[in-house]
Tab-separated table of C-alpha atoms in Angstrom:
chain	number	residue	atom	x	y	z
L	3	UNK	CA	-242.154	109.910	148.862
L	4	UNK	CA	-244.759	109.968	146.007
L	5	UNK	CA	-244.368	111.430	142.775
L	6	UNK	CA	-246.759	114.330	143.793
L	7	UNK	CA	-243.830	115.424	145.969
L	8	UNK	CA	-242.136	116.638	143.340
L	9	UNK	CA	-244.506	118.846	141.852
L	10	UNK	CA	-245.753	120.377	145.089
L	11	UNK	CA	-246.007	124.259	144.840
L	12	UNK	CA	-243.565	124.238	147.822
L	13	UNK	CA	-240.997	122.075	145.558
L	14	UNK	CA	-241.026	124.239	142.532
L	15	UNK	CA	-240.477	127.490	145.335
L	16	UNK	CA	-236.882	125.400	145.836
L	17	UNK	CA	-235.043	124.874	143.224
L	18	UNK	CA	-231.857	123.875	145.160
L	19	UNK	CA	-234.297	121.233	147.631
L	20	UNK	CA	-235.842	119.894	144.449
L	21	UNK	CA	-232.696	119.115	143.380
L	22	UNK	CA	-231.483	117.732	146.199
L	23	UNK	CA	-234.829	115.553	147.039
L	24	UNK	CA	-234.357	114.246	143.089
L	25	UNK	CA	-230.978	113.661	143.465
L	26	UNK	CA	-232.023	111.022	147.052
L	27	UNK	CA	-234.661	109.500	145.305
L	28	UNK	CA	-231.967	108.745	142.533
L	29	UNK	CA	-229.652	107.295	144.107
L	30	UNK	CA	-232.080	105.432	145.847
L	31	UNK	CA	-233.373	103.881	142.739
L	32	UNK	CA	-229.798	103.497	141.342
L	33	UNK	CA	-228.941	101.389	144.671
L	34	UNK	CA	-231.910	99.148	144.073
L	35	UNK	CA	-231.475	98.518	141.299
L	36	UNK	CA	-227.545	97.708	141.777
L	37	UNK	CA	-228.882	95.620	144.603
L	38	UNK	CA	-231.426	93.747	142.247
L	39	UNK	CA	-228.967	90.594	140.894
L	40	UNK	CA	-227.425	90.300	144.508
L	41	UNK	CA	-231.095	89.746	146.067
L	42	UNK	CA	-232.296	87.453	142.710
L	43	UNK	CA	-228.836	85.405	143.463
L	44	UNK	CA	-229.513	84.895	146.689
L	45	UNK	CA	-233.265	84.038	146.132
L	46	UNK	CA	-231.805	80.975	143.613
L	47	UNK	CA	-229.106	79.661	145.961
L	48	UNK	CA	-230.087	76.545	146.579
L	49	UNK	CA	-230.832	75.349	150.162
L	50	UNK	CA	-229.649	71.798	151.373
L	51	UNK	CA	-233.065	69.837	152.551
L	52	UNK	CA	-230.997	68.419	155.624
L	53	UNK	CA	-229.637	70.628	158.750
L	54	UNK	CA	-226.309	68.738	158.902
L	55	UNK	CA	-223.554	67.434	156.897
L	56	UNK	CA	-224.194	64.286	154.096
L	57	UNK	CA	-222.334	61.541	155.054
L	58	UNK	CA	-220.418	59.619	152.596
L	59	UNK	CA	-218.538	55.784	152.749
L	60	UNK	CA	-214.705	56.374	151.888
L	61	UNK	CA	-214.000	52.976	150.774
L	62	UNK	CA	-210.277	52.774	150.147
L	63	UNK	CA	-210.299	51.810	146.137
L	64	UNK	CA	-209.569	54.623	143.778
L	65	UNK	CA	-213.004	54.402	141.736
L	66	UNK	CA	-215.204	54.998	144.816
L	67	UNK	CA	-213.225	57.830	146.071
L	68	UNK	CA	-213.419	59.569	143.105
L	69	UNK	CA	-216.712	59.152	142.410
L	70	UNK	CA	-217.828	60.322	146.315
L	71	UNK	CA	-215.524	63.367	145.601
L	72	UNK	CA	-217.661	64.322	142.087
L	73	UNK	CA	-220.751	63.607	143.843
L	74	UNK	CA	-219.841	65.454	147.056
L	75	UNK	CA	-218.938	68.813	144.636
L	76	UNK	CA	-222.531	68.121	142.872
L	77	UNK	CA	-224.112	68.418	146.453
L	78	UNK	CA	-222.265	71.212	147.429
L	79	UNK	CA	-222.603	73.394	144.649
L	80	UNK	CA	-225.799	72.276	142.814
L	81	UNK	CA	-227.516	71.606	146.051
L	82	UNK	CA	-226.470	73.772	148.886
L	83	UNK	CA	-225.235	70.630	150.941
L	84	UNK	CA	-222.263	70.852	153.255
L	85	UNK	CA	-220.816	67.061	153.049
L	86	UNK	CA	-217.924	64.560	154.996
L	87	UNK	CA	-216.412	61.291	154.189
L	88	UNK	CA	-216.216	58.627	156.692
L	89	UNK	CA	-213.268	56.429	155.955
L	90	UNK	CA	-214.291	52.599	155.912
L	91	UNK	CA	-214.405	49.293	154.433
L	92	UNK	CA	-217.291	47.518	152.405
L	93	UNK	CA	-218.799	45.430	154.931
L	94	UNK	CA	-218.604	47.921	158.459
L	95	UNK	CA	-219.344	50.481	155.608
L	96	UNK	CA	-222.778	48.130	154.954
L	97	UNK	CA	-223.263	48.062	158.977
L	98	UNK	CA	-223.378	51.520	158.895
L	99	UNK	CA	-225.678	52.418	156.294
L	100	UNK	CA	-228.368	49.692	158.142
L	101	UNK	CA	-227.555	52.015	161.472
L	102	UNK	CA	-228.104	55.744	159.882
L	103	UNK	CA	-224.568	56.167	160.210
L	104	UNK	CA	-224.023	56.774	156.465
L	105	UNK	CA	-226.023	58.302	154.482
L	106	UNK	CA	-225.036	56.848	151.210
L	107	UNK	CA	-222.544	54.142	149.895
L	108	UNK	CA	-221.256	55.603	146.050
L	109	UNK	CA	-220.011	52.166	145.197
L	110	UNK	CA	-220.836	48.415	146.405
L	111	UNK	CA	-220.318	45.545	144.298
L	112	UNK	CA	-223.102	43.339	144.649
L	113	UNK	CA	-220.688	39.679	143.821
L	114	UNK	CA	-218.561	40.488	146.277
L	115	UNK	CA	-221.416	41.269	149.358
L	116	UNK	CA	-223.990	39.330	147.577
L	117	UNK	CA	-225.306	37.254	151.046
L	118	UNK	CA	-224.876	40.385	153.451
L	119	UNK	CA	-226.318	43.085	150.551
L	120	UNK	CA	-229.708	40.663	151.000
L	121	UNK	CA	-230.005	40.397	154.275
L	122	UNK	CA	-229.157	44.409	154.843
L	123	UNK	CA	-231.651	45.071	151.821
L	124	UNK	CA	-234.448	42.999	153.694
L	125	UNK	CA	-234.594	44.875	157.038
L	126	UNK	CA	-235.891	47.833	155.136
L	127	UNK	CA	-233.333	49.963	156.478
L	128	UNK	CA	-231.489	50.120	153.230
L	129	UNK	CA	-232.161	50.839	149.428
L	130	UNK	CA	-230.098	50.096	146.000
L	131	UNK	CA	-231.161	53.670	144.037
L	132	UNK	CA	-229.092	53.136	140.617
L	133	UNK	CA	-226.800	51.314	139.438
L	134	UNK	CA	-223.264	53.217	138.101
L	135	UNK	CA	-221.826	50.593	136.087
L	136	UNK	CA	-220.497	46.828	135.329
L	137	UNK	CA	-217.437	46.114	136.603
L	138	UNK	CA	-215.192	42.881	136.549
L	139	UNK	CA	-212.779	40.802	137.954
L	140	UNK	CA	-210.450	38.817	136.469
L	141	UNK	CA	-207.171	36.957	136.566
L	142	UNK	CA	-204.328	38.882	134.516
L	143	UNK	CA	-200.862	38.474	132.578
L	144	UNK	CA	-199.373	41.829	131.141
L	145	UNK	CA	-199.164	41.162	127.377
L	146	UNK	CA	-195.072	40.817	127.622
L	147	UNK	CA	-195.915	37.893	129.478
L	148	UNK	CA	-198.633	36.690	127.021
L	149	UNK	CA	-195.935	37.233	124.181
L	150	UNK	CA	-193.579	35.605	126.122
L	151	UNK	CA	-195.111	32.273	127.043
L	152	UNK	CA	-197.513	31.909	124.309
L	153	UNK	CA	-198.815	28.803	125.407
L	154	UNK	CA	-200.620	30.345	128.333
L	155	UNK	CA	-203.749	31.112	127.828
L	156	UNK	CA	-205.980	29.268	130.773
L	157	UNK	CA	-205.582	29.645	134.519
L	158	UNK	CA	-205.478	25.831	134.904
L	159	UNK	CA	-202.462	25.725	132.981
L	160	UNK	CA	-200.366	27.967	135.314
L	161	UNK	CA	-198.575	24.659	137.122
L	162	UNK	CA	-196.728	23.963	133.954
L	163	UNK	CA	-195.285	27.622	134.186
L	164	UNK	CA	-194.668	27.914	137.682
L	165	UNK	CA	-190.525	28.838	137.112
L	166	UNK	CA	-191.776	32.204	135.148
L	167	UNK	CA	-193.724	33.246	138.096
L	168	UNK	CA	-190.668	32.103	140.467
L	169	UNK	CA	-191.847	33.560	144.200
L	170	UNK	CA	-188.791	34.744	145.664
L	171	UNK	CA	-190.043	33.948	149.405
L	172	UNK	CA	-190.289	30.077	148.335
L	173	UNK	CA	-188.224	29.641	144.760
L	174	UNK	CA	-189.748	26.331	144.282
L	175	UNK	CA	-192.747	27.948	143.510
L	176	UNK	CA	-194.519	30.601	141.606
L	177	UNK	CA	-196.514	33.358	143.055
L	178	UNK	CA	-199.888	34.046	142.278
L	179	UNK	CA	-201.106	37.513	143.492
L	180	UNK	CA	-204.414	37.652	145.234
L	181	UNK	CA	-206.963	39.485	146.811
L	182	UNK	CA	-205.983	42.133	149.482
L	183	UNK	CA	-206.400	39.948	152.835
L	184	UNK	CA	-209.754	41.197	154.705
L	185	UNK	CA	-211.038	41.775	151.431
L	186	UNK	CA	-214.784	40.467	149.834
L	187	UNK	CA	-212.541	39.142	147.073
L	188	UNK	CA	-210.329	37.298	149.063
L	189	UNK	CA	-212.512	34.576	149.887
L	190	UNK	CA	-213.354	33.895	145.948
L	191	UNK	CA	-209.189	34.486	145.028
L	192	UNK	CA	-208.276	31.523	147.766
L	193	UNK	CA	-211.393	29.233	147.176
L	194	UNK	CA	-210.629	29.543	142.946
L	195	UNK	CA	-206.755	29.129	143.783
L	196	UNK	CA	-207.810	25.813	145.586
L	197	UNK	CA	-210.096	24.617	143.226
L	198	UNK	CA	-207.888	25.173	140.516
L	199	UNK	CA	-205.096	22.749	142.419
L	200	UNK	CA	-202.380	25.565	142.416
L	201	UNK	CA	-201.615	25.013	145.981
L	202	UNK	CA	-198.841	22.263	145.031
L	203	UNK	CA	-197.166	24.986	142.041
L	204	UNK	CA	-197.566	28.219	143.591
L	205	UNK	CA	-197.866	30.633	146.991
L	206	UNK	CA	-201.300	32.786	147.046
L	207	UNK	CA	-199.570	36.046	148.272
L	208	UNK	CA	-202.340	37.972	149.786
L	209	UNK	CA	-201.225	41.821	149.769
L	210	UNK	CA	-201.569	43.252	153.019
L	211	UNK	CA	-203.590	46.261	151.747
L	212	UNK	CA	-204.523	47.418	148.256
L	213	UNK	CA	-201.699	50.285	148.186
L	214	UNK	CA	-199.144	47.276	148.799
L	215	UNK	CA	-200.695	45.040	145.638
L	216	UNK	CA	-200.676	48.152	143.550
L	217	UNK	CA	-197.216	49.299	144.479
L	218	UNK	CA	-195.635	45.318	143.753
L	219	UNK	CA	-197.600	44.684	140.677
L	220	UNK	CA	-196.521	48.024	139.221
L	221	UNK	CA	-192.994	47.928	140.248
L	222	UNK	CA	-193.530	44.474	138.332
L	223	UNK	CA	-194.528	45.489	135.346
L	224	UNK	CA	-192.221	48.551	135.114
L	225	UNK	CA	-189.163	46.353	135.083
L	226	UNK	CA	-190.908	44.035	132.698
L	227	UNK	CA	-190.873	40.964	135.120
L	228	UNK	CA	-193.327	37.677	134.690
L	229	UNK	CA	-196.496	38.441	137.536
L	230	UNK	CA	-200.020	36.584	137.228
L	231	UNK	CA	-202.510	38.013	139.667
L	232	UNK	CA	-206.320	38.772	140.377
L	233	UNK	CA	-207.285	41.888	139.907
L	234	UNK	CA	-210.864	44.356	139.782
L	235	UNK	CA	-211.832	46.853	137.329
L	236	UNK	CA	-211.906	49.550	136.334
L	237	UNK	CA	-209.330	50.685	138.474
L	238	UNK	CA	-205.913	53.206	137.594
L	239	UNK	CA	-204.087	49.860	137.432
L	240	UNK	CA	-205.942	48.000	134.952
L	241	UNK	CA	-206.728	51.022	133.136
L	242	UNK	CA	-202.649	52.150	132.240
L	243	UNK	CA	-201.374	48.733	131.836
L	244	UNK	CA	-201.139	46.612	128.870
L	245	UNK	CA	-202.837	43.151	130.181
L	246	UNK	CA	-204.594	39.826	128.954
L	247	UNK	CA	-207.223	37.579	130.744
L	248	UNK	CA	-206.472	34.263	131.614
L	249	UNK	CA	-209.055	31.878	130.862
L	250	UNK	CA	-211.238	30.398	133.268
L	251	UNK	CA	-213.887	27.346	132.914
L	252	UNK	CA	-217.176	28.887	131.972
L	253	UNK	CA	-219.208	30.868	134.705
L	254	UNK	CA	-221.642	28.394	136.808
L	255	UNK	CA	-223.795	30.341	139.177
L	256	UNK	CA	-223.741	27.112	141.194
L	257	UNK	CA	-220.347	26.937	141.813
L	258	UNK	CA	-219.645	30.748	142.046
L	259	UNK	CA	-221.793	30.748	145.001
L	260	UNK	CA	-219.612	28.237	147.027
L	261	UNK	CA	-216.842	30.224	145.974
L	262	UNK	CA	-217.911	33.041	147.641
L	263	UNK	CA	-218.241	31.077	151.052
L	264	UNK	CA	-215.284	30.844	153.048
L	265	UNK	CA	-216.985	27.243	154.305
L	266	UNK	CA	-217.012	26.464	150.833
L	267	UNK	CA	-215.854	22.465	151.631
L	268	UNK	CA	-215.724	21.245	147.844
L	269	UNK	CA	-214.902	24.849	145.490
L	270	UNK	CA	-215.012	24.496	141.973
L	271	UNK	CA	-213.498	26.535	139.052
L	272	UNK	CA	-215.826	29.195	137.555
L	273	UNK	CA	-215.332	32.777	136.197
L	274	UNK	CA	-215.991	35.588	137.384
L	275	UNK	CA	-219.943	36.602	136.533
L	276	UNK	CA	-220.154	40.486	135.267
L	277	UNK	CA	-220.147	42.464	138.433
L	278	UNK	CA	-223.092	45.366	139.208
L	279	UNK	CA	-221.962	48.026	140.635
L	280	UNK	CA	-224.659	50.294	142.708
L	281	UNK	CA	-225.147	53.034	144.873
L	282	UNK	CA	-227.247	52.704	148.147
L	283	UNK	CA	-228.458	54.850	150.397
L	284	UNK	CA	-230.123	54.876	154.171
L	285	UNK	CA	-233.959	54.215	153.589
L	286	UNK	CA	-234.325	57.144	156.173
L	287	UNK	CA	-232.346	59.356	153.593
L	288	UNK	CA	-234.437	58.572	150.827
L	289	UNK	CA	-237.495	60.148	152.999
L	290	UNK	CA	-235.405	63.379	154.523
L	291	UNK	CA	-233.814	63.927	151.366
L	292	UNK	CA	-235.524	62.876	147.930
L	293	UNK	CA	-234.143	65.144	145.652
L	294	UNK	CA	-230.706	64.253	146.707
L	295	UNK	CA	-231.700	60.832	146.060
L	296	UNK	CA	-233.009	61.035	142.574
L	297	UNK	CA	-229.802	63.116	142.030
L	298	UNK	CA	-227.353	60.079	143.280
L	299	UNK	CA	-230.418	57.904	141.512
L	300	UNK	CA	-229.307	59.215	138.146
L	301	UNK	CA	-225.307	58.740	138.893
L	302	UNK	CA	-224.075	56.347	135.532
L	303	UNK	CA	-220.986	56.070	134.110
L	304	UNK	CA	-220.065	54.681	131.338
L	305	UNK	CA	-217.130	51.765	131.496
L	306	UNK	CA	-214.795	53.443	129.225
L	307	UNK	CA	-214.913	56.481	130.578
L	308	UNK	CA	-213.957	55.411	134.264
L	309	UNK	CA	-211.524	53.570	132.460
L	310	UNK	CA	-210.354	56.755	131.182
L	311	UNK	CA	-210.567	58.712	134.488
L	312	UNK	CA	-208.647	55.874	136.844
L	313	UNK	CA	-206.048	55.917	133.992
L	314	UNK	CA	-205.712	59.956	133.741
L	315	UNK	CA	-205.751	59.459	137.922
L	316	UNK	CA	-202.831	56.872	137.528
L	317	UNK	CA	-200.726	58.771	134.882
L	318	UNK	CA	-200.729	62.042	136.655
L	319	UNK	CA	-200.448	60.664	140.351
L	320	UNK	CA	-203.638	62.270	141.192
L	321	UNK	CA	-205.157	62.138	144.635
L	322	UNK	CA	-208.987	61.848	144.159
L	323	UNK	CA	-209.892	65.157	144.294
L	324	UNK	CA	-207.956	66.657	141.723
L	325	UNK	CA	-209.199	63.254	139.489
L	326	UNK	CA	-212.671	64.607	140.541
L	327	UNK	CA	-212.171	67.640	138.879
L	328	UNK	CA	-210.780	66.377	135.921
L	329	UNK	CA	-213.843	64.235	135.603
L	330	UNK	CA	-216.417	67.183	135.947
L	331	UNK	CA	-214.805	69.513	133.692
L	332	UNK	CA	-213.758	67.187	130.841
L	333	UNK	CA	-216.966	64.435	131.176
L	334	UNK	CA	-219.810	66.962	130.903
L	335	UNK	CA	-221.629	65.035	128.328
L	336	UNK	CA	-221.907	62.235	131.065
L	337	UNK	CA	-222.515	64.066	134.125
L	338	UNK	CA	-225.222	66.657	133.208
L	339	UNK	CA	-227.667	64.014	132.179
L	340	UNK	CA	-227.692	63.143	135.975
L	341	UNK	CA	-229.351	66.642	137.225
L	342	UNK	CA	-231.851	69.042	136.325
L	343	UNK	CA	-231.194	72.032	134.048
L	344	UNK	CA	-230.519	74.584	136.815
L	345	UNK	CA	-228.590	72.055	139.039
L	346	UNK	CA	-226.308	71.882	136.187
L	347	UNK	CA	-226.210	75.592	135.732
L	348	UNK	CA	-225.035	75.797	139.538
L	349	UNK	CA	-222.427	72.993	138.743
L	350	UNK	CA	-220.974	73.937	135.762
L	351	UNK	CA	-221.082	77.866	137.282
L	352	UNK	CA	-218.784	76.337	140.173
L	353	UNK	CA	-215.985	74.705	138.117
């Protein structure tokens, strides 16, 4: 209908059909325009560059599922992308990334897959896109303990201690809490125990899985009882408790790469180097997907504030979800410098 419609000789004979013929085109107009945000909305929904879901590595430490969790909500709602997790460990999770079975790997820490990190990164197949953080390892006292024995400040002088540490499986000796057997950090825990000379002093208990470690050491230090073990952060655990470094012999790059061989035939003490932490990705990704990749590209967090999300996780007995949340709505400052302006608008829109 054109505007000369309604000033046809025939339309002004009608006063009740011009009317009526006004009162269609009207509501017409009305009912675009109502329609008008609904179709702009639409038009900026974001649409996920791949046909499927994207695949994340659910390692089973606290700091990499929360950190898949705030980076699967990111993709979902700033991007469009429907996600999963694929529950695994750090080296079948490394296998998996070289087959195109992942998609991306939030968290691997480069000292503790240093030799299988190279040779995955030389087939191509794989790419390091940013790295998140430094993380550590260390060996630990809580600071009761430190107050208590004040003359313990290095690792090597554990022996002369051994009867605060008293392991109640074999009372002669103390118990020194490892790595989580299977673990990366298993391999450096038992090859530093040995080359420190514990073996004669004290067991190397070797949790069966993280949740077991976590659940002794904290029932540990809740009643306030004497425990000396190896630990990672950040993680809840280090982050809530009150705990002090035990000295070890200056880091040698030499020697920390024997310790990281389970052939190792002559280990020697070192400490721990600073640890990278990085995200990688399937090279094919990178191609099908590249602004998903400059998106987990950007993905930094500061030290102190995982520290501060791991211990809100611990406190409150969050699952990682929840933590995830927590993180997004209360660390916007961090998390917006990773995305583009309307990316975040999406985001923050979504909370």
């Amino acid at each position: 209908m054109s505007i000369s419609d309604f000033s046809s000789p025939r339309a002004a004979r009608s006063p009740r059909l011009s009317r009526t013929v006004l009162g269609v085109a009207l509501s017409a107009v009305l009912a675009g325009l109502s329609l008008a945000p609904s179709v702009s909305m639409a038009a900026e929904a974001p649409q996920c560059e791949l046909d499927r879901a994207v695949r994340f590595g659910g390692m089973n430490w606290e700091s990499n599922l929360v950190l898949v969790e705030v980076e699967r909500f990111i993709a979902k709602h700033g991007y469009g992308c429907d996600t999963e997790v694929l529950p695994t460990e750090t080296l079948p999770a490394l296998a998996a990334l070289e087959r195109g079975d992942l998609d991306v790997n939030s968290e691997i820490w480069l000292n503790s897959t240093l030799e299988p990190w190279t040779k995955a990164e030389a087939s191509g197949r794989v790419k390091r896109i940013g790295d998140i953080y430094m993380g550590g390892e260390a060996w630990f006292i809580p600071k009761y303990t430190a107050e208590r024995l004040p003359e313990l400040k290095k690792a090597a002088d554990l022996p002369k201690f051994k009867e605060a540490f008293k392991d109640p499986e074999e009372p002669s000796k103390g118990r020194f809490y490892g790595c989580p057997a299977g673990w990366g950090c298993e391999v450096v825990s038992t090859n530093l125990f040995n080359a420190l000379g514990l073996g004669d002093t004290f067991t190397l208990f070797s949790p069966g899985t993280g949740a077991t470690q976590k659940a002794a050491l904290t029932a540990a230090y809740q009643r306030k009882e004497n425990v000396v073990f190896y630990y990672w952060y950040p993680t809840p655990l280090v982050g809530s408790m009150d705990l002090v470094k035990l000295e070890l012999p200056p880091y040698d790059a030499d020697k920390q790469k024997c310790l990281t061989d389970p052939n190792c035939e002559n280990p020697q003490a070192s400490d721990y180097p600073e640890n990278p932490v990085f995200t990688a990705v399937a090279t094919k990704f990178t191609q099908d997907a590249p602004k998903l990749t400059e998106f987990l590209s950007q993905v930094k967090v500061p030290l102190d504030v995982m520290n501060q999300t791991m211990a809100y996780m611990e406190e409150n007995e969050a699952e990682p979800q929840p933590t995830a949340m927590w993180f997004l709505k209360n660390k916007q400052d961090v998390w917006t410098g990773w995305l583009p302006a309307d990316v975040t608008e999406r985001v923050k829109a979504a909370l």
